[in-house]
Coordinates of C-alpha atoms and ligand atoms in Angstrom, one line a residue:
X1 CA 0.0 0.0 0.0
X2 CA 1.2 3.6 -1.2
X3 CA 0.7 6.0 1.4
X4 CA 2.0 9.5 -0.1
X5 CA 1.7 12.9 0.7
X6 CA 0.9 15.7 -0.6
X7 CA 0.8 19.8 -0.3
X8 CA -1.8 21.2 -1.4
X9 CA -2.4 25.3 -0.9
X10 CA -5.8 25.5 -1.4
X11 CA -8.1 25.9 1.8
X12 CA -10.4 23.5 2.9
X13 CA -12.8 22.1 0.4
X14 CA -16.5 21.1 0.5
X15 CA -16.4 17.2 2.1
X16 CA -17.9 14.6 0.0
X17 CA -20.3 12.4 1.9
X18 CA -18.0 9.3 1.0
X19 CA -15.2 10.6 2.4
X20 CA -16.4 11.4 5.8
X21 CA -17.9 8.2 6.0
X22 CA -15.4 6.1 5.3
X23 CA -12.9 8.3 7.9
X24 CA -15.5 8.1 10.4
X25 CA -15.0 4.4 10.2
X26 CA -11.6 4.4 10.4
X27 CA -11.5 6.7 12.9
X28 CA -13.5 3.9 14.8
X29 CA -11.2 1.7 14.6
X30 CA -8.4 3.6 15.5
X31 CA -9.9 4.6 18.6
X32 CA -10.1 1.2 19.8
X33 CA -5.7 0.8 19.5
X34 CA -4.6 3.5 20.1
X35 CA -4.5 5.6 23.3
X36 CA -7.0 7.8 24.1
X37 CA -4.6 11.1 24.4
X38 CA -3.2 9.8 21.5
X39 CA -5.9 9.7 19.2
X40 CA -7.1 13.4 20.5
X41 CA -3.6 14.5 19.3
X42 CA -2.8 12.6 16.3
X43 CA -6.0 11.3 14.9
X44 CA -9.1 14.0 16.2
X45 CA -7.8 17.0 14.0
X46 CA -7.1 14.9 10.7
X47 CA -10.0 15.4 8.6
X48 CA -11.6 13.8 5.8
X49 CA -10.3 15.6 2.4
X50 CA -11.8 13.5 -0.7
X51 CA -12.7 9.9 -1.8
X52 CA -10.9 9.5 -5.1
X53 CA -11.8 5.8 -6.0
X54 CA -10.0 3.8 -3.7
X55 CA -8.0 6.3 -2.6
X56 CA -8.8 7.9 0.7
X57 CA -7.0 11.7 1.0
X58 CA -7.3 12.9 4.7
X59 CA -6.0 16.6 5.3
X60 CA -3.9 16.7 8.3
X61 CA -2.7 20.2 9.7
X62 CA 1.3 20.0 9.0
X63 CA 4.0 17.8 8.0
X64 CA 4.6 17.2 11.5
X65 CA 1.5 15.2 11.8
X66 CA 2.3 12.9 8.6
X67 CA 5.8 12.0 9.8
X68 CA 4.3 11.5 13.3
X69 CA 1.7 9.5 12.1
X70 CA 3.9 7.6 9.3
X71 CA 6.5 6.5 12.3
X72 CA 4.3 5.5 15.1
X73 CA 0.5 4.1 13.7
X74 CA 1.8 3.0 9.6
X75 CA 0.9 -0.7 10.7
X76 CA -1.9 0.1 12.2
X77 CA -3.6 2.5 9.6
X78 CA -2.1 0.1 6.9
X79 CA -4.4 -2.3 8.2
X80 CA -7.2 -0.3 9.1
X81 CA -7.4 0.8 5.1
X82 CA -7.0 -2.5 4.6
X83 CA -10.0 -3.3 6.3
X84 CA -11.7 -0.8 5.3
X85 CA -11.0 0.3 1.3
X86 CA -9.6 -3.7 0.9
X87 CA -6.9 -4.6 -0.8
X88 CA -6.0 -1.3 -3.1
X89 CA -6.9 0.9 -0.6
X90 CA -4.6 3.7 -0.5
X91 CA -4.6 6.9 2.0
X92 CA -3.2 10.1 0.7
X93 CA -2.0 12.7 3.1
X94 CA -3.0 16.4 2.1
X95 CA -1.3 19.3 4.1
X96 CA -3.7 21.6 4.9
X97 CA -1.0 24.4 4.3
X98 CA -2.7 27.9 5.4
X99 CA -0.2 29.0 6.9
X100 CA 2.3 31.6 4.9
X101 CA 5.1 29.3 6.2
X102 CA 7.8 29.0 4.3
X103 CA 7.9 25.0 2.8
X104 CA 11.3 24.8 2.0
X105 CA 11.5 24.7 5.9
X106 CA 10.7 21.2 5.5
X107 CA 14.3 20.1 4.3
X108 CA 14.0 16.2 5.3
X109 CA 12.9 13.8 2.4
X110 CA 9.4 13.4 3.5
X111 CA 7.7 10.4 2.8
X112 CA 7.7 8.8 -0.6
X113 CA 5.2 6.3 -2.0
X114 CA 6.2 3.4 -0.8
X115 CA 5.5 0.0 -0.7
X116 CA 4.9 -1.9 1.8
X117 CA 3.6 -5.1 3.2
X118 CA 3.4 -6.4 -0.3
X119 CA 4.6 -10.5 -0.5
X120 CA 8.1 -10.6 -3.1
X121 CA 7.2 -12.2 -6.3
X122 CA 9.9 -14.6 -6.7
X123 CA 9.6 -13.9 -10.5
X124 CA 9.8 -10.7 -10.9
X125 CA 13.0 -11.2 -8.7
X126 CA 12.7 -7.6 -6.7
X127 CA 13.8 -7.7 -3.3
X128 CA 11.4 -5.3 -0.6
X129 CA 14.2 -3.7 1.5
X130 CA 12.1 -2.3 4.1
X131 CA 14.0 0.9 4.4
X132 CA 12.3 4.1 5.2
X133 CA 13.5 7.0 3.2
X134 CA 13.8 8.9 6.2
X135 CA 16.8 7.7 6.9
X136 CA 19.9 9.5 5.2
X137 CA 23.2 10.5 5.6
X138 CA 22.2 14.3 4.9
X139 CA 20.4 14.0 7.4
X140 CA 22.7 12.4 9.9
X141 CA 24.7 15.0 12.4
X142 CA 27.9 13.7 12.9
X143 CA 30.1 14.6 15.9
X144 CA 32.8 13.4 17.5
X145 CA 30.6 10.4 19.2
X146 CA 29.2 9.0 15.9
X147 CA 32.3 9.9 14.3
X148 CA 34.4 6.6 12.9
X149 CA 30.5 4.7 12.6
X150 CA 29.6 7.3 10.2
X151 CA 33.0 7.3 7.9
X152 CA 32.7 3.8 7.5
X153 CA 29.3 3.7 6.9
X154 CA 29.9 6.2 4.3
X155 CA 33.1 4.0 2.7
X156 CA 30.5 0.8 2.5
X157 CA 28.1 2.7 0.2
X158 CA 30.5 3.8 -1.7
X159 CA 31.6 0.0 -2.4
X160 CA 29.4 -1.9 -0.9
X161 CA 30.9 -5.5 -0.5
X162 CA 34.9 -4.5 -1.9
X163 CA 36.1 -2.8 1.4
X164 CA 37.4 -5.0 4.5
X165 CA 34.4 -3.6 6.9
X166 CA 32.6 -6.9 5.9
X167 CA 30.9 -7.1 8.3
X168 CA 30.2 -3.4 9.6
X169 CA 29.5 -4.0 13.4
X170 CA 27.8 -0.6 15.0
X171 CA 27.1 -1.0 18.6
X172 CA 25.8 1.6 21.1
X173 CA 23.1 2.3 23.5
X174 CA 19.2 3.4 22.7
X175 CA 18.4 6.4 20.6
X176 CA 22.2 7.0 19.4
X177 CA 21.8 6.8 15.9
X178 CA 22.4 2.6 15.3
X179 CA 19.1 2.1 13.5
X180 CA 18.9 5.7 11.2
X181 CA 23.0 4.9 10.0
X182 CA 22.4 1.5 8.9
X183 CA 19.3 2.3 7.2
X184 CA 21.1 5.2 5.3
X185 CA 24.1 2.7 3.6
X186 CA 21.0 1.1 2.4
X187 CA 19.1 4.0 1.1
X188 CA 22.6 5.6 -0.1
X189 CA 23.6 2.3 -1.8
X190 CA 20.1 2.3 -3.6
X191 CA 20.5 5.2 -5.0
X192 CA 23.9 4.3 -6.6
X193 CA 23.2 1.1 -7.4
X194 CA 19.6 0.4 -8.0
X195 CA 19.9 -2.4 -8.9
X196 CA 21.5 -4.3 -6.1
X197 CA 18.8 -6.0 -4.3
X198 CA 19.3 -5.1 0.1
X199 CA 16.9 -6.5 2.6
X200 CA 16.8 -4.1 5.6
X201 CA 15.1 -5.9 9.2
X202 CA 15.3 -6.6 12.5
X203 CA 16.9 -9.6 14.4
X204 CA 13.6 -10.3 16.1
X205 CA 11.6 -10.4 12.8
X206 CA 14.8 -12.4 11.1
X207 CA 13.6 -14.4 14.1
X208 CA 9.7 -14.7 13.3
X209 CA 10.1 -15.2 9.6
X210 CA 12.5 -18.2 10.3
X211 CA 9.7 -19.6 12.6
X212 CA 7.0 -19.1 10.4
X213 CA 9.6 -20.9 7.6
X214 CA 9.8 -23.8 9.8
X215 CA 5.9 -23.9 10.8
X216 CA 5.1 -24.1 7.2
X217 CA 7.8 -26.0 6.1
X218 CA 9.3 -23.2 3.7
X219 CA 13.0 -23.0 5.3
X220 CA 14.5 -23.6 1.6
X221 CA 12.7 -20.6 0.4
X222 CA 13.6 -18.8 3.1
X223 CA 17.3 -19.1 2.9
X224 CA 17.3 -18.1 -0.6
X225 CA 15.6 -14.8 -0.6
X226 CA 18.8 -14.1 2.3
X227 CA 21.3 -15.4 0.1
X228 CA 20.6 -14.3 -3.0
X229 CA 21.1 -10.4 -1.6
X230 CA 24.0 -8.1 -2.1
X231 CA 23.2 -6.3 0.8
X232 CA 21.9 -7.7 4.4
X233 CA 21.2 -5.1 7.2
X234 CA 20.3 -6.4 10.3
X235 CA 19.7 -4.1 12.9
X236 CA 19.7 -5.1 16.7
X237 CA 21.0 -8.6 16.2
X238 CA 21.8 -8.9 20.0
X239 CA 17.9 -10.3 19.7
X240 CA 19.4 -13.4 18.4
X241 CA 21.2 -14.2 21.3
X242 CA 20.2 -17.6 22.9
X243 CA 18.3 -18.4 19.7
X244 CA 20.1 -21.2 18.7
X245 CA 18.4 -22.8 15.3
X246 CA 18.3 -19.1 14.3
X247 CA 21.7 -18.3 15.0
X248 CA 23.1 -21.9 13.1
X249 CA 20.7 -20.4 10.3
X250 CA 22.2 -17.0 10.1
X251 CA 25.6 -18.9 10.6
X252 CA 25.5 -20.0 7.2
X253 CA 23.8 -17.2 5.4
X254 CA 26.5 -15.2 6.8
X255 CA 29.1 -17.5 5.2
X256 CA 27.8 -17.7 1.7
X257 CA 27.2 -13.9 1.7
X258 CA 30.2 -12.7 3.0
X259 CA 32.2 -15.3 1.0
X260 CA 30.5 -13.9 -2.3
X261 CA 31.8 -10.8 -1.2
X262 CA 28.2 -9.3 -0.4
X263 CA 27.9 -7.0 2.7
X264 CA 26.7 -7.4 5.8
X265 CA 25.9 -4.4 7.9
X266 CA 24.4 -5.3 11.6
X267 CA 23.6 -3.4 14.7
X268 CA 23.7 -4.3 18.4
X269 CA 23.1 -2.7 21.5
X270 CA 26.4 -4.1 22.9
X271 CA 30.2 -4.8 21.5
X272 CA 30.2 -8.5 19.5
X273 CA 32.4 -9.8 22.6
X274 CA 29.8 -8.9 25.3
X275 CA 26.9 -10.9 23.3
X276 CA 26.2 -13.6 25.7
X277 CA 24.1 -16.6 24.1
X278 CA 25.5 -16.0 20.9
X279 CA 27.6 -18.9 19.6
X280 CA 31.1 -18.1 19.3
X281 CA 32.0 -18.7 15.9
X282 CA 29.1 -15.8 15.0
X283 CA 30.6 -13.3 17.7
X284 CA 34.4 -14.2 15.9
X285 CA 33.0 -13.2 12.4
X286 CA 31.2 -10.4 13.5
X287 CA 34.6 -9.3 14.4
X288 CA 36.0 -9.9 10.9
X289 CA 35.0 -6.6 9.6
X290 CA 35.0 -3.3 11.7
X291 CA 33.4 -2.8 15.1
X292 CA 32.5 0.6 15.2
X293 CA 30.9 2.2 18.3
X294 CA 27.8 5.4 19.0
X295 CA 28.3 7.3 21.9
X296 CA 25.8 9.9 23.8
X297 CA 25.9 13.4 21.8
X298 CA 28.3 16.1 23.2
X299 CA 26.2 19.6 24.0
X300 CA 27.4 20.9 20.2
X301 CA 26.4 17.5 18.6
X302 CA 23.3 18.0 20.1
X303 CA 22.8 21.8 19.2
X304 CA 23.1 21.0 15.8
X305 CA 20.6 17.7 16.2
X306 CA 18.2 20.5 18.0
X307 CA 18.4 22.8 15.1
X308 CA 18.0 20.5 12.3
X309 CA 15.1 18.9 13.7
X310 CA 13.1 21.7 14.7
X311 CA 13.8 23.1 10.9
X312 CA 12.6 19.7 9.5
X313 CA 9.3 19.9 11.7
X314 CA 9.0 23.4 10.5
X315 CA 9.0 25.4 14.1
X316 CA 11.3 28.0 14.8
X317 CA 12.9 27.7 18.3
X318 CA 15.4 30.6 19.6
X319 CA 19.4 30.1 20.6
X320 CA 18.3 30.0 24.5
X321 CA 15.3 27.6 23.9
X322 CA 17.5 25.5 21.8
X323 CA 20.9 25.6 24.3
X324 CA 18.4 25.1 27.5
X325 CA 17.0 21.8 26.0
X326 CA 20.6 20.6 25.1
X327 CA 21.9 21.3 28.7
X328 CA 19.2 19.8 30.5
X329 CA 18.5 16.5 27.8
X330 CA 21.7 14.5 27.2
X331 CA 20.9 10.7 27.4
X332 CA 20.1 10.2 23.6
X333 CA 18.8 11.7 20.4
X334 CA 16.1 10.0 20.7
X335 CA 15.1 11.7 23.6
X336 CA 15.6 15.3 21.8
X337 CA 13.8 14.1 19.5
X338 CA 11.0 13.2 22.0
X339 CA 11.3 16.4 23.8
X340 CA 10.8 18.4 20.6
X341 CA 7.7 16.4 19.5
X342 CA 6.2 17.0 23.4
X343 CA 6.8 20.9 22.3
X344 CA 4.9 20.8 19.3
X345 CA 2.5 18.9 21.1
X346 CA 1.7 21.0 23.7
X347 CA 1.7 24.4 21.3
X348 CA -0.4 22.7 19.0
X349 CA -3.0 21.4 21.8
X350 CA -2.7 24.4 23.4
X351 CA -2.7 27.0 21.0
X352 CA 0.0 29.1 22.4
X353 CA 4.0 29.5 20.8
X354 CA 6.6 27.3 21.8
X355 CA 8.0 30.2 24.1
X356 CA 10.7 29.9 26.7
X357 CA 8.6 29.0 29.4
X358 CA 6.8 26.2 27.5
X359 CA 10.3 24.8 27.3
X360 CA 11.0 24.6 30.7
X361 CA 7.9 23.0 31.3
X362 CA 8.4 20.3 28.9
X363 CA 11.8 19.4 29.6
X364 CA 11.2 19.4 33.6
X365 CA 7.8 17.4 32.2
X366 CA 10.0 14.8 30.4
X367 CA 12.9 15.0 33.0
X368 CA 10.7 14.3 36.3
X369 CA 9.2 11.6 33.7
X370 CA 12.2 9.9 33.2
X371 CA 13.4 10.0 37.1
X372 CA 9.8 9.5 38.8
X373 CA 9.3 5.9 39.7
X374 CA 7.0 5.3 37.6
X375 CA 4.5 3.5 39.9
X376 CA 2.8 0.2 39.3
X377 CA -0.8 1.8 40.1
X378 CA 0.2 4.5 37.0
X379 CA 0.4 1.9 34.5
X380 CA -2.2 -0.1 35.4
X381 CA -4.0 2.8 35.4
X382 CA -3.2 3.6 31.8
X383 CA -3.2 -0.2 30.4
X384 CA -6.7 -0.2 31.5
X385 CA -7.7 2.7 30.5
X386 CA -6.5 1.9 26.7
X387 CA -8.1 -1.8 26.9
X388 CA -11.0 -0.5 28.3
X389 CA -11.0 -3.1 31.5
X390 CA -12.1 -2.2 35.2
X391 CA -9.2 -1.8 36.8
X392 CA -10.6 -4.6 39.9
X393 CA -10.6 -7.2 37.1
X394 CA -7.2 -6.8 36.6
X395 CA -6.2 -6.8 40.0
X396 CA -8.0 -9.9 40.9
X397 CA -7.9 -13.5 39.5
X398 CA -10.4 -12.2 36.6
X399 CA -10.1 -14.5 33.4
X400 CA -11.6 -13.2 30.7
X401 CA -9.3 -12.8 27.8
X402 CA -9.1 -9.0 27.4
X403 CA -8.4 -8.9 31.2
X404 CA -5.8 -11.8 30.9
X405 CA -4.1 -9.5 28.4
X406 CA -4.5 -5.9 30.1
X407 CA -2.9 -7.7 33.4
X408 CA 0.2 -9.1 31.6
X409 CA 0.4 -6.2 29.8
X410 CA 0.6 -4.4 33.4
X411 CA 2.9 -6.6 34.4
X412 CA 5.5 -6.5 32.0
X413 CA 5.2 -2.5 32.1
X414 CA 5.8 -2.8 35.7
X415 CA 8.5 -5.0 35.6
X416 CA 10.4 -2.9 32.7
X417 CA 9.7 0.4 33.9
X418 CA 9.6 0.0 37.3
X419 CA 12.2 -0.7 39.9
X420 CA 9.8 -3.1 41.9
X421 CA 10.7 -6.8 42.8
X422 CA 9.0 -9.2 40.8
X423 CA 7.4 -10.2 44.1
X424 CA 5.7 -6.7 44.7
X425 CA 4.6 -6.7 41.4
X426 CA 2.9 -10.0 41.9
X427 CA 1.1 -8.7 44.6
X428 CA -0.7 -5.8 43.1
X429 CA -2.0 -8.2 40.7
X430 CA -4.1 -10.7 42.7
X431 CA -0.9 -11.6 44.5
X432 CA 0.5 -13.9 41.8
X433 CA 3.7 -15.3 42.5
X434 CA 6.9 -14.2 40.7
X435 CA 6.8 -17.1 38.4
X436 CA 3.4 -15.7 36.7
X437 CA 5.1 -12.6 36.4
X438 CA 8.3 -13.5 34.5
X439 CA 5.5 -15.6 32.8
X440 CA 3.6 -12.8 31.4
X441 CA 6.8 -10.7 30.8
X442 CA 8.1 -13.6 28.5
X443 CA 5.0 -14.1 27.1
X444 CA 4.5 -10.3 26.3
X445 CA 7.7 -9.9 25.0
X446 CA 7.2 -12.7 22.9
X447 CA 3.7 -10.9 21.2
X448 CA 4.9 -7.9 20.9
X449 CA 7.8 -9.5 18.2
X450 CA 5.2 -11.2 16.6
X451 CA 2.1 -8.8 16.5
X452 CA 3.1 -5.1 15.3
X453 CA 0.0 -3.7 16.1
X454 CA 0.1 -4.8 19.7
X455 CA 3.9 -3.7 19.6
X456 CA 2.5 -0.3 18.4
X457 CA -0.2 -0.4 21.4
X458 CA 2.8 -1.3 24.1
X459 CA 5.2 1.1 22.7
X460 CA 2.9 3.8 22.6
X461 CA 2.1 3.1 26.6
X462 CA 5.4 3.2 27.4
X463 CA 6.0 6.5 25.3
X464 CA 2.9 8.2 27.4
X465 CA 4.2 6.9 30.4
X466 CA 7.9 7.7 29.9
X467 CA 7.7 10.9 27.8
X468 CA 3.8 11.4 28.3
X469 CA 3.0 11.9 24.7
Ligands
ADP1 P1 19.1 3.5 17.8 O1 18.8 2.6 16.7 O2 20.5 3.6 18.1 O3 18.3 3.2 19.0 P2 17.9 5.5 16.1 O4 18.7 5.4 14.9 O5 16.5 5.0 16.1 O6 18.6 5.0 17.4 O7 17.8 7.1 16.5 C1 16.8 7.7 17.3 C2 16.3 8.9 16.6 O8 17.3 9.9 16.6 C3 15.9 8.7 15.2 O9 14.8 9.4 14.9 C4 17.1 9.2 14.4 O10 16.7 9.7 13.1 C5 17.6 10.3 15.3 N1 19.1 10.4 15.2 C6 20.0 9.6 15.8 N2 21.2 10.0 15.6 C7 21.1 11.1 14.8 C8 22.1 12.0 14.2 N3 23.4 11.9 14.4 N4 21.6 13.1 13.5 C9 20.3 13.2 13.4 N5 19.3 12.4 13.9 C10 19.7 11.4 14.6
MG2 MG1 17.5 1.0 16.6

């Protein structure tokens, strides 16, 4: 499914009945995944632009909203046109662009047609990467923590395959920049090379599909899409670790690519050496190449990460705004990032300019946030609230199935975000022992690799309850 965006100047337009219908419908069924502040944000002020055959345009109010949108819910509204318009459904972003704003402002590559979800026709031999054309190089700030990562990321899409970082190893903590440099090689390569087919994905869903290959006895298939590549990105491959049929799998497509001198580009959230429950002969070769680490952002690295992203939202923040938020936020881009999307959110809910005071509030908001203990009454609180269960159920031995799920869903929030011992989180469900606990972390963990839309749903939690957006 294509969904594409598009800027239109003209003002609103007179609503054909069709339209608002069917976005009435979605809107629905968004409701019922998504958070409720969430959907007031994101989803309430979109409104329904035209119904052009199966195309559904929706007007949202900038290209904040689109990229937003695009990042967080594509799975979810994927499916939900799906659903809705079938099979060639497509939606069609319109900017409602009012304003006298300036567009250029909007300097990142915004969101091509792309195509998704759709099953590789093993004749017409075209490989999906995956990648997201978000991801670039221009739009990478490098600094002296992303430094050496960067250069040879740039040497490998220049000769992808001929230079001895086979494989390219990029390690480093959350939000550093792991995911959005190995996807640019990929998008870089592309453009040189067209031509040279690159499958971009995560360990965890390298993981599922090798499952699924096994459940339905395809594993021959399987292994040849991967080895018939010139270009594998895996990103966060430390989710292979104690996965052992996987990682005897991967063992061998790593052999035949790298021996046919294709390149292999992975992530990890940790140096090769330190990946415990990863065979050794797989942490020796992903030493062959070059281990390259990302570090936090020094205050100038993150200046410049400020300023370029505030541009590519299209706000305009002012030196102090932008040097307070780069004292006070230095864990990871990620969380800049966050802090600048809280901003918008609260001008744009609000009404009122992103002014100085504003920015105080949301960067004490996000920093008390990110030090509160984050209590287990708080999430069960908000797990509920998004399932729609009474919060007693959860607490007692209630087994209904949406219940079943809102409590482990508590429970692995609690356990992750909170500092609790697995016994005290037991005991504010029903008084469960430990085991049930580890039990419905495990188990949660495990859904949320196989079921996007119910990652989407747990991600989103923990984003309000971290960030509270
Ligand atoms: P990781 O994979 O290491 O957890 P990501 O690559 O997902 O981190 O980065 C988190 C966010 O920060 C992304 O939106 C990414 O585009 C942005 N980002 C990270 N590093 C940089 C950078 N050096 N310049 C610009 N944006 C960056
Ligand atoms: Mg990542």
């Amino acid at each position: 499914m294509d969904n594409l965006k598009i800027t239109l100047k003209n003002k609103q337009r007179t609503l054909d009945k069709d339209s608002s219908q069917l976005w009435k419908e979605c809107l629905k069924l968004i409701k019922k995944d998504v958070p409720n502040i969430t959907y007031n944000t994101w989803f309430l002020p979109i409104k329904p632009y035209e119904l052009d055959g199966k195309t559904l345009k929706i007007q949202v109010p900038n290209n904040f909203f689109v990229e937003w949108i695009e990042e967080h819910y594509n799975t979810l509204i994927n499916k939900i046109i799906y659903q809705i318009l079938g099979k060639d459904g497509k939606l069609v972003y319109v900017i409602n662009d009012d304003s006298d704003e300036d567009p250029t402002l909007f300097d990142d590559p915004i969101v091509e047609p792309q195509t998704k979800s759709s099953k590789t026709s093993p004749i017409e031999n075209t490989v999906e990467s995956n990648l997201s054309p978000r991801y670039q190089f221009d739009n990478f700030i490098q600094g002296e923590s992303n430094q050496l990562a960067r250069a040879a990321a740039i040497a490998i899409s220049d000769n992808p395959g001929e230079t001895s970082f086979n494989p390219l190893f990029i390690y480093g903590g959350v939000g550093l920049g792991k995911t959005h440099l190995i996807q640019a090689i990929g998008n870089n390569i592309l453009t040189k090379y067209p031509n040279k087919k690159i499958i971009y994905l995560s360990a965890d869903i390298f993981t599922t599909q090798f499952v699924e290959a096994i459940q339905t006895n395809k594993i021959n298939e399987f292994s040849a899409i991967y080895n018939n590549i010139d270009v594998l990105i895996i990103d966060d491959i430390q989710f292979l670790t104690g996965r052992e049929k996987t990682q005897d799998l991967f063992f061998h497509i790593f052999n035949n690519l790298h021996q046919a001198r294709k390149q292999i580009i992975l992530s990890s959230d940790r140096p090769p050496k330190d990946l415990k429950g990863m065979s050794d002969r797989l942490i020796s070769r992903f030493q062959w190449g070059l281990s390259a680490d990302v570090q936090a952002p020094d205050f100038e690295t993150r200046i410049a990460i400020l300023k370029r992203k505030a541009n590519s939202f299209g706000i305009l923040l002012s030196n102090e705004i932008i040097d307070f938020i780069a004292y006070n936020i230095t864990s990871n881009i990620r969380e800049l990032e966050g802090c600048l999307i809280k901003l918008l959110a609260n001008s744009s809910l609000s009404g009122k300019e992103i002014d100085f005071e504003l920015a105080r509030k949301t960067v004490k908001e996000i920093s008390t946030k990110r030090e509160a203990n984050i209590s287990i009454d708080t999430i069960t609180r908000m797990v509920c609230e998004h399932f729609n269960v009474d919060e007693n159920k959860v607490r007692e031995k209630n087994r209904k199935k949406e219940v079943v799920l809102a409590r482990q869903i508590a429970m692995y929030l609690s356990k992750r975000l909170t500092k609790n011992s697995l016994k005290t989180i037991g005991l504010h469900f029903g008084g469960r022992d430990h085991s049930t606990v580890i039990h419905s972390f495990n188990n949660i963990e495990k859904l949320t690799k196989e079921d996007v839309s119910l990652n989407e749903i747990v991600s989103g939690l923990v984003n309000k309850l971290e960030l509270g957006i």
